[in-house]
mmCIF file with all atom_site columns, C-alpha atoms in Angstrom:
data_model
loop_
_atom_site.group_PDB
_atom_site.id
_atom_site.type_symbol
_atom_site.label_atom_id
_atom_site.label_alt_id
_atom_site.label_comp_id
_atom_site.label_asym_id
_atom_site.label_entity_id
_atom_site.label_seq_id
_atom_site.pdbx_PDB_ins_code
_atom_site.Cartn_x
_atom_site.Cartn_y
_atom_site.Cartn_z
_atom_site.occupancy
_atom_site.B_iso_or_equiv
_atom_site.pdbx_formal_charge
_atom_site.auth_seq_id
_atom_site.auth_comp_id
_atom_site.auth_asym_id
_atom_site.auth_atom_id
_atom_site.pdbx_PDB_model_num
ATOM 1   C CA . UNK A 1 1   ? -49.697 -69.262 -62.357 1.00 39.00 ? 1   UNK A CA 1
ATOM 2   C CA . UNK A 1 2   ? -49.895 -66.579 -59.698 1.00 42.00 ? 2   UNK A CA 1
ATOM 3   C CA . UNK A 1 3   ? -50.782 -63.242 -60.450 1.00 46.00 ? 3   UNK A CA 1
ATOM 4   C CA . UNK A 1 4   ? -47.736 -60.733 -59.689 1.00 44.00 ? 4   UNK A CA 1
ATOM 5   C CA . UNK A 1 5   ? -48.109 -59.076 -56.197 1.00 42.00 ? 5   UNK A CA 1
ATOM 6   C CA . UNK A 1 6   ? -47.060 -55.509 -56.335 1.00 56.00 ? 6   UNK A CA 1
ATOM 7   C CA . UNK A 1 7   ? -46.292 -54.262 -52.964 1.00 66.00 ? 7   UNK A CA 1
ATOM 8   C CA . UNK A 1 8   ? -43.554 -52.757 -51.074 1.00 77.00 ? 8   UNK A CA 1
ATOM 9   C CA . UNK A 1 9   ? -40.690 -54.146 -49.191 1.00 87.00 ? 9   UNK A CA 1
ATOM 10  C CA . UNK A 1 10  ? -40.418 -53.337 -45.579 1.00 88.00 ? 10  UNK A CA 1
ATOM 11  C CA . UNK A 1 11  ? -38.197 -54.563 -42.578 1.00 92.00 ? 11  UNK A CA 1
ATOM 12  C CA . UNK A 1 12  ? -37.010 -53.126 -39.240 1.00 94.00 ? 12  UNK A CA 1
ATOM 13  C CA . UNK A 1 13  ? -33.751 -53.329 -37.274 1.00 93.00 ? 13  UNK A CA 1
ATOM 14  C CA . UNK A 1 14  ? -32.289 -51.713 -34.422 1.00 94.00 ? 14  UNK A CA 1
ATOM 15  C CA . UNK A 1 15  ? -30.430 -48.441 -34.772 1.00 94.00 ? 15  UNK A CA 1
ATOM 16  C CA . UNK A 1 16  ? -27.453 -49.781 -33.511 1.00 94.00 ? 16  UNK A CA 1
ATOM 17  C CA . UNK A 1 17  ? -26.961 -52.429 -36.519 1.00 94.00 ? 17  UNK A CA 1
ATOM 18  C CA . UNK A 1 18  ? -24.979 -50.026 -38.312 1.00 93.00 ? 18  UNK A CA 1
ATOM 19  C CA . UNK A 1 19  ? -23.856 -52.540 -41.020 1.00 93.00 ? 19  UNK A CA 1
ATOM 20  C CA . UNK A 1 20  ? -27.421 -53.594 -41.750 1.00 94.00 ? 20  UNK A CA 1
ATOM 21  C CA . UNK A 1 21  ? -28.406 -49.992 -42.168 1.00 93.00 ? 21  UNK A CA 1
ATOM 22  C CA . UNK A 1 22  ? -25.775 -49.348 -44.462 1.00 93.00 ? 22  UNK A CA 1
ATOM 23  C CA . UNK A 1 23  ? -26.913 -52.499 -46.597 1.00 93.00 ? 23  UNK A CA 1
ATOM 24  C CA . UNK A 1 24  ? -30.509 -51.501 -46.551 1.00 92.00 ? 24  UNK A CA 1
ATOM 25  C CA . UNK A 1 25  ? -29.592 -47.948 -47.799 1.00 92.00 ? 25  UNK A CA 1
ATOM 26  C CA . UNK A 1 26  ? -27.106 -49.310 -50.654 1.00 93.00 ? 26  UNK A CA 1
ATOM 27  C CA . UNK A 1 27  ? -30.160 -51.252 -51.857 1.00 90.00 ? 27  UNK A CA 1
ATOM 28  C CA . UNK A 1 28  ? -32.547 -48.252 -52.022 1.00 92.00 ? 28  UNK A CA 1
ATOM 29  C CA . UNK A 1 29  ? -34.621 -48.680 -48.967 1.00 94.00 ? 29  UNK A CA 1
ATOM 30  C CA . UNK A 1 30  ? -35.568 -45.693 -47.335 1.00 92.00 ? 30  UNK A CA 1
ATOM 31  C CA . UNK A 1 31  ? -36.294 -44.926 -43.594 1.00 92.00 ? 31  UNK A CA 1
ATOM 32  C CA . UNK A 1 32  ? -39.737 -44.277 -42.935 1.00 90.00 ? 32  UNK A CA 1
ATOM 33  C CA . UNK A 1 33  ? -40.221 -44.364 -39.187 1.00 90.00 ? 33  UNK A CA 1
ATOM 34  C CA . UNK A 1 34  ? -38.366 -44.663 -36.059 1.00 93.00 ? 34  UNK A CA 1
ATOM 35  C CA . UNK A 1 35  ? -39.928 -46.204 -32.992 1.00 92.00 ? 35  UNK A CA 1
ATOM 36  C CA . UNK A 1 36  ? -38.405 -45.433 -29.138 1.00 92.00 ? 36  UNK A CA 1
ATOM 37  C CA . UNK A 1 37  ? -39.404 -47.865 -26.482 1.00 91.00 ? 37  UNK A CA 1
ATOM 38  C CA . UNK A 1 38  ? -38.106 -46.519 -23.306 1.00 90.00 ? 38  UNK A CA 1
ATOM 39  C CA . UNK A 1 39  ? -38.404 -48.224 -19.954 1.00 89.00 ? 39  UNK A CA 1
ATOM 40  C CA . UNK A 1 40  ? -39.723 -45.565 -17.663 1.00 87.00 ? 40  UNK A CA 1
ATOM 41  C CA . UNK A 1 41  ? -38.870 -45.783 -13.786 1.00 89.00 ? 41  UNK A CA 1
ATOM 42  C CA . UNK A 1 42  ? -42.036 -44.583 -12.003 1.00 91.00 ? 42  UNK A CA 1
ATOM 43  C CA . UNK A 1 43  ? -40.244 -43.898 -8.919  1.00 88.00 ? 43  UNK A CA 1
ATOM 44  C CA . UNK A 1 44  ? -37.965 -41.584 -10.848 1.00 85.00 ? 44  UNK A CA 1
ATOM 45  C CA . UNK A 1 45  ? -40.476 -39.876 -12.709 1.00 84.00 ? 45  UNK A CA 1
ATOM 46  C CA . UNK A 1 46  ? -43.022 -39.080 -9.838  1.00 83.00 ? 46  UNK A CA 1
ATOM 47  C CA . UNK A 1 47  ? -40.778 -35.915 -8.630  1.00 80.00 ? 47  UNK A CA 1
ATOM 48  C CA . UNK A 1 48  ? -41.168 -34.243 -12.011 1.00 74.00 ? 48  UNK A CA 1
ATOM 49  C CA . UNK A 1 49  ? -45.062 -34.512 -12.074 1.00 75.00 ? 49  UNK A CA 1
ATOM 50  C CA . UNK A 1 50  ? -46.855 -31.093 -11.989 1.00 70.00 ? 50  UNK A CA 1
ATOM 51  C CA . UNK A 1 51  ? -50.320 -30.515 -10.730 1.00 66.00 ? 51  UNK A CA 1
ATOM 52  C CA . UNK A 1 52  ? -53.505 -31.350 -12.945 1.00 71.00 ? 52  UNK A CA 1
ATOM 53  C CA . UNK A 1 53  ? -54.747 -29.011 -15.376 1.00 71.00 ? 53  UNK A CA 1
ATOM 54  C CA . UNK A 1 54  ? -57.939 -28.069 -13.760 1.00 73.00 ? 54  UNK A CA 1
ATOM 55  C CA . UNK A 1 55  ? -59.261 -26.246 -16.894 1.00 79.00 ? 55  UNK A CA 1
ATOM 56  C CA . UNK A 1 56  ? -60.406 -29.508 -18.229 1.00 88.00 ? 56  UNK A CA 1
ATOM 57  C CA . UNK A 1 57  ? -62.590 -32.640 -17.192 1.00 91.00 ? 57  UNK A CA 1
ATOM 58  C CA . UNK A 1 58  ? -60.818 -35.890 -16.916 1.00 92.00 ? 58  UNK A CA 1
ATOM 59  C CA . UNK A 1 59  ? -62.476 -39.045 -17.022 1.00 94.00 ? 59  UNK A CA 1
ATOM 60  C CA . UNK A 1 60  ? -61.541 -42.682 -16.801 1.00 95.00 ? 60  UNK A CA 1
ATOM 61  C CA . UNK A 1 61  ? -62.053 -45.216 -19.526 1.00 94.00 ? 61  UNK A CA 1
ATOM 62  C CA . UNK A 1 62  ? -64.297 -46.941 -17.007 1.00 94.00 ? 62  UNK A CA 1
ATOM 63  C CA . UNK A 1 63  ? -66.583 -44.008 -16.691 1.00 95.00 ? 63  UNK A CA 1
ATOM 64  C CA . UNK A 1 64  ? -66.496 -43.052 -20.315 1.00 94.00 ? 64  UNK A CA 1
ATOM 65  C CA . UNK A 1 65  ? -67.579 -46.053 -21.733 1.00 93.00 ? 65  UNK A CA 1
ATOM 66  C CA . UNK A 1 66  ? -71.157 -45.466 -19.658 1.00 93.00 ? 66  UNK A CA 1
ATOM 67  C CA . UNK A 1 67  ? -71.739 -42.544 -21.981 1.00 94.00 ? 67  UNK A CA 1
ATOM 68  C CA . UNK A 1 68  ? -72.367 -44.002 -25.506 1.00 93.00 ? 68  UNK A CA 1
ATOM 69  C CA . UNK A 1 69  ? -72.086 -40.611 -27.045 1.00 93.00 ? 69  UNK A CA 1
ATOM 70  C CA . UNK A 1 70  ? -68.615 -39.438 -25.667 1.00 94.00 ? 70  UNK A CA 1
ATOM 71  C CA . UNK A 1 71  ? -67.531 -43.054 -26.282 1.00 94.00 ? 71  UNK A CA 1
ATOM 72  C CA . UNK A 1 72  ? -68.556 -42.762 -29.989 1.00 93.00 ? 72  UNK A CA 1
ATOM 73  C CA . UNK A 1 73  ? -66.537 -39.540 -30.132 1.00 94.00 ? 73  UNK A CA 1
ATOM 74  C CA . UNK A 1 74  ? -63.600 -41.278 -28.492 1.00 95.00 ? 74  UNK A CA 1
ATOM 75  C CA . UNK A 1 75  ? -63.766 -44.034 -31.380 1.00 93.00 ? 75  UNK A CA 1
ATOM 76  C CA . UNK A 1 76  ? -63.901 -41.611 -34.032 1.00 93.00 ? 76  UNK A CA 1
ATOM 77  C CA . UNK A 1 77  ? -60.888 -39.670 -32.445 1.00 93.00 ? 77  UNK A CA 1
ATOM 78  C CA . UNK A 1 78  ? -58.703 -42.583 -31.870 1.00 92.00 ? 78  UNK A CA 1
ATOM 79  C CA . UNK A 1 79  ? -59.467 -44.184 -35.724 1.00 90.00 ? 79  UNK A CA 1
ATOM 80  C CA . UNK A 1 80  ? -58.610 -40.380 -37.042 1.00 89.00 ? 80  UNK A CA 1
ATOM 81  C CA . UNK A 1 81  ? -55.353 -40.382 -35.249 1.00 88.00 ? 81  UNK A CA 1
ATOM 82  C CA . UNK A 1 82  ? -54.498 -43.827 -35.844 1.00 82.00 ? 82  UNK A CA 1
ATOM 83  C CA . UNK A 1 83  ? -54.955 -43.674 -39.383 1.00 81.00 ? 83  UNK A CA 1
ATOM 84  C CA . UNK A 1 84  ? -53.028 -40.326 -39.653 1.00 78.00 ? 84  UNK A CA 1
ATOM 85  C CA . UNK A 1 85  ? -49.878 -41.811 -38.340 1.00 73.00 ? 85  UNK A CA 1
ATOM 86  C CA . UNK A 1 86  ? -49.960 -44.957 -40.194 1.00 67.00 ? 86  UNK A CA 1
ATOM 87  C CA . UNK A 1 87  ? -50.056 -43.567 -43.712 1.00 61.00 ? 87  UNK A CA 1
ATOM 88  C CA . UNK A 1 88  ? -47.384 -45.680 -44.816 1.00 65.00 ? 88  UNK A CA 1
ATOM 89  C CA . UNK A 1 89  ? -49.071 -48.767 -43.392 1.00 62.00 ? 89  UNK A CA 1
ATOM 90  C CA . UNK A 1 90  ? -52.656 -48.153 -43.877 1.00 60.00 ? 90  UNK A CA 1
ATOM 91  C CA . UNK A 1 91  ? -54.970 -49.950 -41.328 1.00 64.00 ? 91  UNK A CA 1
ATOM 92  C CA . UNK A 1 92  ? -57.575 -52.168 -42.580 1.00 65.00 ? 92  UNK A CA 1
ATOM 93  C CA . UNK A 1 93  ? -61.138 -50.712 -43.048 1.00 71.00 ? 93  UNK A CA 1
ATOM 94  C CA . UNK A 1 94  ? -63.023 -51.733 -40.066 1.00 73.00 ? 94  UNK A CA 1
ATOM 95  C CA . UNK A 1 95  ? -66.438 -50.772 -38.438 1.00 81.00 ? 95  UNK A CA 1
ATOM 96  C CA . UNK A 1 96  ? -66.675 -48.596 -35.496 1.00 78.00 ? 96  UNK A CA 1
ATOM 97  C CA . UNK A 1 97  ? -68.140 -51.558 -33.371 1.00 84.00 ? 97  UNK A CA 1
ATOM 98  C CA . UNK A 1 98  ? -64.740 -53.121 -33.941 1.00 85.00 ? 98  UNK A CA 1
ATOM 99  C CA . UNK A 1 99  ? -62.728 -50.120 -33.169 1.00 86.00 ? 99  UNK A CA 1
ATOM 100 C CA . UNK A 1 100 ? -64.680 -49.995 -29.897 1.00 87.00 ? 100 UNK A CA 1
ATOM 101 C CA . UNK A 1 101 ? -63.764 -53.437 -28.875 1.00 88.00 ? 101 UNK A CA 1
ATOM 102 C CA . UNK A 1 102 ? -60.021 -52.814 -29.722 1.00 86.00 ? 102 UNK A CA 1
ATOM 103 C CA . UNK A 1 103 ? -59.791 -49.907 -27.606 1.00 87.00 ? 103 UNK A CA 1
ATOM 104 C CA . UNK A 1 104 ? -61.449 -51.463 -24.553 1.00 89.00 ? 104 UNK A CA 1
ATOM 105 C CA . UNK A 1 105 ? -59.653 -55.048 -25.080 1.00 90.00 ? 105 UNK A CA 1
ATOM 106 C CA . UNK A 1 106 ? -58.794 -57.193 -21.953 1.00 91.00 ? 106 UNK A CA 1
ATOM 107 C CA . UNK A 1 107 ? -55.308 -55.722 -21.586 1.00 93.00 ? 107 UNK A CA 1
ATOM 108 C CA . UNK A 1 108 ? -56.338 -51.947 -21.199 1.00 94.00 ? 108 UNK A CA 1
ATOM 109 C CA . UNK A 1 109 ? -56.608 -50.801 -17.913 1.00 95.00 ? 109 UNK A CA 1
ATOM 110 C CA . UNK A 1 110 ? -59.921 -48.994 -17.700 1.00 95.00 ? 110 UNK A CA 1
ATOM 111 C CA . UNK A 1 111 ? -59.215 -47.105 -14.536 1.00 95.00 ? 111 UNK A CA 1
ATOM 112 C CA . UNK A 1 112 ? -55.957 -46.228 -15.420 1.00 95.00 ? 112 UNK A CA 1
ATOM 113 C CA . UNK A 1 113 ? -56.896 -44.954 -18.952 1.00 96.00 ? 113 UNK A CA 1
ATOM 114 C CA . UNK A 1 114 ? -57.899 -41.240 -19.002 1.00 96.00 ? 114 UNK A CA 1
ATOM 115 C CA . UNK A 1 115 ? -59.705 -39.186 -21.335 1.00 95.00 ? 115 UNK A CA 1
ATOM 116 C CA . UNK A 1 116 ? -59.492 -35.287 -21.195 1.00 94.00 ? 116 UNK A CA 1
ATOM 117 C CA . UNK A 1 117 ? -62.792 -33.287 -22.072 1.00 94.00 ? 117 UNK A CA 1
ATOM 118 C CA . UNK A 1 118 ? -63.627 -29.529 -22.425 1.00 89.00 ? 118 UNK A CA 1
ATOM 119 C CA . UNK A 1 119 ? -65.352 -27.865 -19.452 1.00 85.00 ? 119 UNK A CA 1
ATOM 120 C CA . UNK A 1 120 ? -68.678 -28.572 -20.358 1.00 82.00 ? 120 UNK A CA 1
ATOM 121 C CA . UNK A 1 121 ? -67.852 -32.342 -21.223 1.00 77.00 ? 121 UNK A CA 1
ATOM 122 C CA . UNK A 1 122 ? -69.009 -32.262 -24.928 1.00 84.00 ? 122 UNK A CA 1
ATOM 123 C CA . UNK A 1 123 ? -65.898 -32.635 -26.834 1.00 90.00 ? 123 UNK A CA 1
ATOM 124 C CA . UNK A 1 124 ? -62.755 -34.802 -26.264 1.00 94.00 ? 124 UNK A CA 1
ATOM 125 C CA . UNK A 1 125 ? -59.630 -33.018 -26.337 1.00 95.00 ? 125 UNK A CA 1
ATOM 126 C CA . UNK A 1 126 ? -57.088 -35.811 -25.468 1.00 94.00 ? 126 UNK A CA 1
ATOM 127 C CA . UNK A 1 127 ? -56.671 -39.479 -24.452 1.00 95.00 ? 127 UNK A CA 1
ATOM 128 C CA . UNK A 1 128 ? -53.947 -41.733 -23.184 1.00 94.00 ? 128 UNK A CA 1
ATOM 129 C CA . UNK A 1 129 ? -54.683 -45.616 -22.437 1.00 95.00 ? 129 UNK A CA 1
ATOM 130 C CA . UNK A 1 130 ? -52.829 -47.806 -19.800 1.00 95.00 ? 130 UNK A CA 1
ATOM 131 C CA . UNK A 1 131 ? -52.344 -51.183 -20.761 1.00 95.00 ? 131 UNK A CA 1
ATOM 132 C CA . UNK A 1 132 ? -51.342 -54.554 -18.503 1.00 94.00 ? 132 UNK A CA 1
ATOM 133 C CA . UNK A 1 133 ? -47.732 -56.050 -19.583 1.00 92.00 ? 133 UNK A CA 1
ATOM 134 C CA . UNK A 1 134 ? -46.452 -59.640 -19.490 1.00 90.00 ? 134 UNK A CA 1
ATOM 135 C CA . UNK A 1 135 ? -43.772 -58.127 -17.550 1.00 89.00 ? 135 UNK A CA 1
ATOM 136 C CA . UNK A 1 136 ? -43.936 -58.318 -13.854 1.00 87.00 ? 136 UNK A CA 1
ATOM 137 C CA . UNK A 1 137 ? -44.461 -54.790 -11.885 1.00 92.00 ? 137 UNK A CA 1
ATOM 138 C CA . UNK A 1 138 ? -44.767 -53.340 -15.350 1.00 95.00 ? 138 UNK A CA 1
ATOM 139 C CA . UNK A 1 139 ? -47.609 -51.238 -17.392 1.00 95.00 ? 139 UNK A CA 1
ATOM 140 C CA . UNK A 1 140 ? -47.442 -49.885 -20.891 1.00 93.00 ? 140 UNK A CA 1
ATOM 141 C CA . UNK A 1 141 ? -48.816 -46.656 -22.038 1.00 91.00 ? 141 UNK A CA 1
ATOM 142 C CA . UNK A 1 142 ? -50.760 -47.450 -25.092 1.00 86.00 ? 142 UNK A CA 1
ATOM 143 C CA . UNK A 1 143 ? -52.686 -45.064 -27.768 1.00 87.00 ? 143 UNK A CA 1
ATOM 144 C CA . UNK A 1 144 ? -52.361 -41.515 -26.741 1.00 90.00 ? 144 UNK A CA 1
ATOM 145 C CA . UNK A 1 145 ? -53.728 -38.489 -29.244 1.00 91.00 ? 145 UNK A CA 1
ATOM 146 C CA . UNK A 1 146 ? -55.426 -35.019 -29.032 1.00 92.00 ? 146 UNK A CA 1
ATOM 147 C CA . UNK A 1 147 ? -57.905 -33.451 -30.933 1.00 91.00 ? 147 UNK A CA 1
ATOM 148 C CA . UNK A 1 148 ? -55.793 -30.625 -32.298 1.00 88.00 ? 148 UNK A CA 1
ATOM 149 C CA . UNK A 1 149 ? -51.923 -29.667 -31.165 1.00 85.00 ? 149 UNK A CA 1
ATOM 150 C CA . UNK A 1 150 ? -53.380 -27.216 -28.353 1.00 85.00 ? 150 UNK A CA 1
ATOM 151 C CA . UNK A 1 151 ? -54.150 -30.104 -26.079 1.00 87.00 ? 151 UNK A CA 1
ATOM 152 C CA . UNK A 1 152 ? -50.705 -31.493 -26.132 1.00 86.00 ? 152 UNK A CA 1
ATOM 153 C CA . UNK A 1 153 ? -50.279 -29.769 -22.564 1.00 86.00 ? 153 UNK A CA 1
ATOM 154 C CA . UNK A 1 154 ? -53.460 -31.881 -21.410 1.00 90.00 ? 154 UNK A CA 1
ATOM 155 C CA . UNK A 1 155 ? -52.216 -35.013 -22.803 1.00 90.00 ? 155 UNK A CA 1
ATOM 156 C CA . UNK A 1 156 ? -48.939 -34.522 -20.721 1.00 88.00 ? 156 UNK A CA 1
ATOM 157 C CA . UNK A 1 157 ? -51.270 -34.230 -17.779 1.00 90.00 ? 157 UNK A CA 1
ATOM 158 C CA . UNK A 1 158 ? -53.062 -37.363 -18.427 1.00 92.00 ? 158 UNK A CA 1
ATOM 159 C CA . UNK A 1 159 ? -49.935 -39.184 -18.846 1.00 90.00 ? 159 UNK A CA 1
ATOM 160 C CA . UNK A 1 160 ? -48.755 -37.900 -15.531 1.00 89.00 ? 160 UNK A CA 1
ATOM 161 C CA . UNK A 1 161 ? -51.929 -38.988 -13.872 1.00 91.00 ? 161 UNK A CA 1
ATOM 162 C CA . UNK A 1 162 ? -51.406 -42.517 -15.251 1.00 92.00 ? 162 UNK A CA 1
ATOM 163 C CA . UNK A 1 163 ? -47.914 -42.476 -13.794 1.00 91.00 ? 163 UNK A CA 1
ATOM 164 C CA . UNK A 1 164 ? -49.380 -41.336 -10.165 1.00 92.00 ? 164 UNK A CA 1
ATOM 165 C CA . UNK A 1 165 ? -51.997 -44.345 -10.703 1.00 94.00 ? 165 UNK A CA 1
ATOM 166 C CA . UNK A 1 166 ? -49.313 -46.885 -11.595 1.00 93.00 ? 166 UNK A CA 1
ATOM 167 C CA . UNK A 1 167 ? -47.677 -45.841 -8.382  1.00 92.00 ? 167 UNK A CA 1
ATOM 168 C CA . UNK A 1 168 ? -50.662 -46.250 -6.263  1.00 93.00 ? 168 UNK A CA 1
ATOM 169 C CA . UNK A 1 169 ? -50.984 -49.840 -7.745  1.00 93.00 ? 169 UNK A CA 1
ATOM 170 C CA . UNK A 1 170 ? -47.193 -50.775 -6.882  1.00 93.00 ? 170 UNK A CA 1
ATOM 171 C CA . UNK A 1 171 ? -46.262 -50.874 -10.725 1.00 94.00 ? 171 UNK A CA 1
ATOM 172 C CA . UNK A 1 172 ? -42.636 -50.083 -10.780 1.00 94.00 ? 172 UNK A CA 1
ATOM 173 C CA . UNK A 1 173 ? -41.883 -49.318 -14.598 1.00 93.00 ? 173 UNK A CA 1
ATOM 174 C CA . UNK A 1 174 ? -43.802 -48.049 -17.414 1.00 92.00 ? 174 UNK A CA 1
ATOM 175 C CA . UNK A 1 175 ? -43.154 -48.843 -21.161 1.00 91.00 ? 175 UNK A CA 1
ATOM 176 C CA . UNK A 1 176 ? -44.152 -47.296 -24.119 1.00 88.00 ? 176 UNK A CA 1
ATOM 177 C CA . UNK A 1 177 ? -43.649 -46.984 -27.968 1.00 87.00 ? 177 UNK A CA 1
ATOM 178 C CA . UNK A 1 178 ? -43.209 -43.595 -29.413 1.00 88.00 ? 178 UNK A CA 1
ATOM 179 C CA . UNK A 1 179 ? -43.169 -43.259 -33.343 1.00 89.00 ? 179 UNK A CA 1
ATOM 180 C CA . UNK A 1 180 ? -41.670 -40.248 -35.052 1.00 90.00 ? 180 UNK A CA 1
ATOM 181 C CA . UNK A 1 181 ? -44.564 -40.329 -37.359 1.00 87.00 ? 181 UNK A CA 1
ATOM 182 C CA . UNK A 1 182 ? -46.817 -39.629 -34.499 1.00 86.00 ? 182 UNK A CA 1
ATOM 183 C CA . UNK A 1 183 ? -46.490 -35.962 -33.305 1.00 85.00 ? 183 UNK A CA 1
ATOM 184 C CA . UNK A 1 184 ? -48.243 -36.542 -29.964 1.00 83.00 ? 184 UNK A CA 1
ATOM 185 C CA . UNK A 1 185 ? -45.611 -39.379 -29.023 1.00 86.00 ? 185 UNK A CA 1
ATOM 186 C CA . UNK A 1 186 ? -42.725 -36.994 -29.976 1.00 86.00 ? 186 UNK A CA 1
ATOM 187 C CA . UNK A 1 187 ? -44.089 -34.334 -27.778 1.00 84.00 ? 187 UNK A CA 1
ATOM 188 C CA . UNK A 1 188 ? -44.458 -36.737 -24.953 1.00 84.00 ? 188 UNK A CA 1
ATOM 189 C CA . UNK A 1 189 ? -40.932 -38.247 -25.257 1.00 85.00 ? 189 UNK A CA 1
ATOM 190 C CA . UNK A 1 190 ? -39.677 -34.813 -24.977 1.00 83.00 ? 190 UNK A CA 1
ATOM 191 C CA . UNK A 1 191 ? -41.211 -33.790 -21.614 1.00 79.00 ? 191 UNK A CA 1
ATOM 192 C CA . UNK A 1 192 ? -40.958 -37.341 -20.012 1.00 80.00 ? 192 UNK A CA 1
ATOM 193 C CA . UNK A 1 193 ? -37.277 -37.707 -18.259 1.00 76.00 ? 193 UNK A CA 1
ATOM 194 C CA . UNK A 1 194 ? -36.053 -40.923 -19.832 1.00 79.00 ? 194 UNK A CA 1
ATOM 195 C CA . UNK A 1 195 ? -32.765 -42.547 -20.439 1.00 78.00 ? 195 UNK A CA 1
ATOM 196 C CA . UNK A 1 196 ? -31.446 -42.549 -23.974 1.00 82.00 ? 196 UNK A CA 1
ATOM 197 C CA . UNK A 1 197 ? -32.464 -45.870 -25.910 1.00 87.00 ? 197 UNK A CA 1
ATOM 198 C CA . UNK A 1 198 ? -31.717 -46.995 -29.147 1.00 91.00 ? 198 UNK A CA 1
ATOM 199 C CA . UNK A 1 199 ? -34.284 -46.661 -31.905 1.00 92.00 ? 199 UNK A CA 1
ATOM 200 C CA . UNK A 1 200 ? -36.177 -49.407 -34.079 1.00 94.00 ? 200 UNK A CA 1
ATOM 201 C CA . UNK A 1 201 ? -36.074 -48.479 -37.449 1.00 95.00 ? 201 UNK A CA 1
ATOM 202 C CA . UNK A 1 202 ? -38.194 -48.988 -40.127 1.00 93.00 ? 202 UNK A CA 1
ATOM 203 C CA . UNK A 1 203 ? -37.179 -49.213 -43.730 1.00 93.00 ? 203 UNK A CA 1
ATOM 204 C CA . UNK A 1 204 ? -39.302 -49.572 -46.962 1.00 90.00 ? 204 UNK A CA 1
ATOM 205 C CA . UNK A 1 205 ? -38.695 -50.354 -50.720 1.00 87.00 ? 205 UNK A CA 1
ATOM 206 C CA . UNK A 1 206 ? -41.129 -49.486 -53.317 1.00 76.00 ? 206 UNK A CA 1
#
């Protein structure tokens, strides 16, 4: 006889599935997250890009991994932010070495992933990773985050630099996933000119 597994039920549907949304709500499911996945036209967004914020130092992931101290700080910050934005779906416990391998996986574009540091290059303030895609002429914005909300403007600057990098690599489109549980992601979505798109809604029933 199997022990009873006490775990919540969770499902996700498109925002446009009105009938299913009503059904799940009637059964006691609660919305815990919305994920927006816009497709950004590089050519369209280039005119909106502003000058880089020269108050900070920007390094590519390829450069940063050569500095073990800074790379360890990046691992700590990425882990902290990821855990904070996934409180409803806690991440499994992993060693820092495993986190390091995740953020330098084969699909990460090291020269197109940028990290913003303070002027003396001792603390990491923001980061945004760029990934390859299975789609032709497309790249993906991956993990992005900040040390504190004051660095949100720096994060936007990093993303704009990624878009300029993508243009030089003849990338036509950039895709991203922006969760409502992630304040940084929502901040980015407000300043990046994208066409409206339906949300992928995640429901949960305890």
